[in-house]
Coordinates of C-alpha atoms in Angstrom, one line a residue:
M1 CA 9.8 9.7 -11.7
R2 CA 8.4 9.5 -8.0
R3 CA 5.4 11.5 -9.1
A4 CA 4.7 9.4 -12.1
L5 CA 4.9 6.2 -10.0
D6 CA 2.6 7.5 -7.3
A7 CA 0.2 8.7 -10.1
L8 CA 0.2 5.1 -11.5
Y9 CA -0.6 3.7 -8.0
D10 CA -3.3 6.2 -7.3
A11 CA -4.8 5.6 -10.8
S12 CA -4.8 2.0 -10.0
A13 CA -6.7 2.6 -6.9
W14 CA -9.2 4.8 -8.6
I15 CA -9.8 2.2 -11.3
A16 CA -10.4 -0.4 -8.4
A17 CA -12.9 2.0 -6.9
L18 CA -14.8 2.3 -10.2
F19 CA -14.9 -1.4 -10.2
M20 CA -16.4 -1.3 -6.7
I21 CA -19.1 0.9 -8.0
A22 CA -19.7 -1.6 -10.9
I23 CA -20.1 -4.4 -8.2
L24 CA -22.7 -2.1 -6.5
A25 CA -24.6 -1.5 -9.7
S26 CA -24.6 -5.1 -10.7
I27 CA -26.0 -6.2 -7.2
L28 CA -28.6 -3.3 -7.4
V29 CA -29.8 -4.5 -10.8
Q30 CA -30.0 -8.0 -9.4
V31 CA -32.1 -6.8 -6.3
L32 CA -34.4 -4.6 -8.5
G33 CA -34.9 -7.4 -10.9
G34 CA -36.1 -9.7 -8.1
V35 CA -38.4 -6.9 -6.8
F36 CA -39.8 -5.9 -10.2
G37 CA -39.7 -9.3 -11.9
F38 CA -36.9 -8.9 -14.6
Y39 CA -33.7 -10.6 -15.1
V40 CA -30.6 -9.2 -16.7
R41 CA -28.3 -12.0 -17.9
G42 CA -24.7 -12.0 -16.7
T43 CA -25.0 -9.5 -13.8
D44 CA -23.6 -12.2 -11.3
A45 CA -20.7 -12.8 -13.7
Y46 CA -20.0 -9.2 -14.1
A47 CA -20.0 -8.7 -10.3
G48 CA -17.4 -11.5 -10.1
Y49 CA -15.3 -9.9 -12.9
A50 CA -15.4 -6.6 -11.1
M51 CA -14.4 -8.3 -7.8
A52 CA -11.3 -9.7 -9.5
G53 CA -10.5 -6.3 -10.9
V54 CA -10.9 -4.6 -7.5
S55 CA -8.7 -7.3 -5.8
F56 CA -5.8 -6.9 -8.1
L57 CA -6.0 -3.2 -9.0
A58 CA -5.9 -2.2 -5.4
L59 CA -2.8 -4.2 -4.5
A60 CA -0.1 -1.8 -5.4
H61 CA -1.9 1.2 -3.8
T62 CA -2.4 -0.9 -0.5
L63 CA 1.4 -1.9 -0.6
K64 CA 2.6 1.7 -1.0
R65 CA 0.4 2.9 1.9
G66 CA 1.9 0.2 4.2
E67 CA -1.4 -1.6 4.6
H68 CA -0.3 -5.0 3.3
I69 CA -0.4 -7.6 6.0
R70 CA 3.2 -8.5 7.0
V71 CA 4.4 -11.1 9.4
T72 CA 7.0 -9.2 11.3
L73 CA 7.9 -11.8 14.0
L74 CA 11.3 -12.0 12.7
L75 CA 11.8 -8.6 11.2
Q76 CA 10.9 -6.9 14.5
R77 CA 13.6 -8.8 16.4
L78 CA 16.3 -7.6 13.9
H79 CA 17.9 -4.3 13.7
G80 CA 20.5 -2.6 11.5
R81 CA 22.1 -4.5 8.7
P82 CA 20.5 -8.0 9.2
R83 CA 17.1 -6.4 9.2
L84 CA 17.8 -4.4 5.8
W85 CA 19.2 -7.7 4.3
L86 CA 16.1 -9.6 5.3
E87 CA 13.9 -6.8 4.0
A88 CA 15.8 -6.7 0.7
W89 CA 15.6 -10.4 0.4
C90 CA 11.8 -10.3 1.0
L91 CA 11.3 -7.6 -1.5
A92 CA 13.5 -9.3 -4.1
V93 CA 11.4 -12.5 -3.7
A94 CA 8.1 -10.5 -4.0
T95 CA 9.4 -8.7 -7.1
V96 CA 10.3 -11.9 -8.8
L97 CA 7.1 -13.6 -7.9
S98 CA 4.8 -10.7 -8.8
G99 CA 6.8 -10.3 -12.1
L100 CA 6.2 -13.9 -12.9
F101 CA 2.6 -13.6 -12.0
A102 CA 2.3 -10.5 -14.2
W103 CA 4.0 -12.3 -17.1
Y104 CA 1.7 -15.3 -16.9
S105 CA -1.4 -13.2 -16.4
W106 CA -0.6 -11.3 -19.6
K107 CA 0.1 -14.6 -21.4
M108 CA -3.3 -15.8 -20.2
V109 CA -4.9 -12.7 -21.6
W110 CA -3.2 -13.2 -24.8
W111 CA -4.3 -16.9 -25.1
S112 CA -7.8 -16.0 -24.2
W113 CA -7.9 -13.5 -26.9
A114 CA -6.2 -15.7 -29.4
F115 CA -8.5 -18.6 -28.9
T116 CA -11.6 -16.3 -28.4
D117 CA -12.2 -17.9 -25.1
V118 CA -15.5 -16.9 -23.6
S119 CA -17.2 -17.1 -20.3
M120 CA -19.1 -20.3 -19.5
A121 CA -21.8 -18.1 -17.7
E122 CA -24.9 -16.8 -19.7
D123 CA -23.1 -13.6 -20.5
R124 CA -20.6 -15.2 -22.9
T125 CA -18.2 -12.5 -22.3
P126 CA -14.8 -12.8 -24.0
L127 CA -12.5 -13.7 -21.1
W128 CA -9.5 -11.5 -22.1
I129 CA -11.6 -8.5 -21.1
P130 CA -12.0 -9.2 -17.4
Q131 CA -8.5 -10.9 -17.3
T132 CA -7.0 -7.7 -18.5
A133 CA -7.9 -6.0 -15.2
M134 CA -6.2 -8.7 -13.2
A135 CA -3.0 -8.6 -15.4
F136 CA -2.9 -4.8 -15.2
G137 CA -3.4 -4.8 -11.4
V138 CA -0.7 -7.4 -10.8
S139 CA 1.7 -5.6 -13.2
V140 CA 1.3 -2.5 -11.2
L141 CA 2.0 -4.5 -8.1
F142 CA 5.2 -5.7 -9.7
V143 CA 6.2 -2.1 -10.5
A144 CA 5.5 -1.2 -6.8
F145 CA 7.6 -4.1 -5.5
L146 CA 10.4 -3.2 -8.0
D147 CA 10.2 0.4 -6.8
D148 CA 10.5 -0.6 -3.1
T149 CA 13.4 -2.9 -3.9
V150 CA 15.3 -0.1 -5.8
R151 CA 14.6 2.4 -3.1
L152 CA 15.8 0.0 -0.4
L153 CA 19.1 -0.9 -2.4
R154 CA 19.7 2.8 -3.0
G155 CA 19.7 3.4 0.8
R156 CA 16.1 4.9 1.2
L157 CA 13.4 3.2 3.0
P158 CA 10.6 1.9 0.9
I159 CA 7.3 3.8 1.1
G160 CA 5.2 1.8 3.4
G161 CA 8.3 -0.3 4.3
P162 CA 10.0 -1.2 7.6
A163 CA 8.8 2.0 9.5
A164 CA 5.2 1.3 8.6
S165 CA 5.4 -2.5 9.5
S166 CA 4.8 -1.5 13.1
R167 CA 1.2 -1.0 12.2
S168 CA 0.9 -4.5 10.7
E169 CA 0.1 -7.7 12.5

């Protein structure tokens, strides 16, 4: 199971990297269009969609590497059981919130698809397409928080958890 979850987090990061390449390509098309006098409709919108994809798809991978920004003012002062209880509470809250965010993100994708909602930009892209990247990314983040919560409750430190928080600000 550990290998499957790590593969999911890594795959999400690789997809985020592909979206970063899409942002680069979109910007290059815009720049070249300015130099050579042509315009490709929707390139700015596609760069925005790709940026949203990057932002959400990279979250779980960043969490699992211990690179999320954590406010450790209270955590670093606690030791033993109180620290584990606070860590468990924080992970439980993050799991619930990310789960709700994932649920409503997929609900938004569904409604955008059901009502054939399209972008207001010139590209007129069906909005469920870029929204899917966000919903998938936040769903993987939910799985990552759930994974960390279960690991902590089973007596194992979460990957990128309390030991890694010393790197955070």
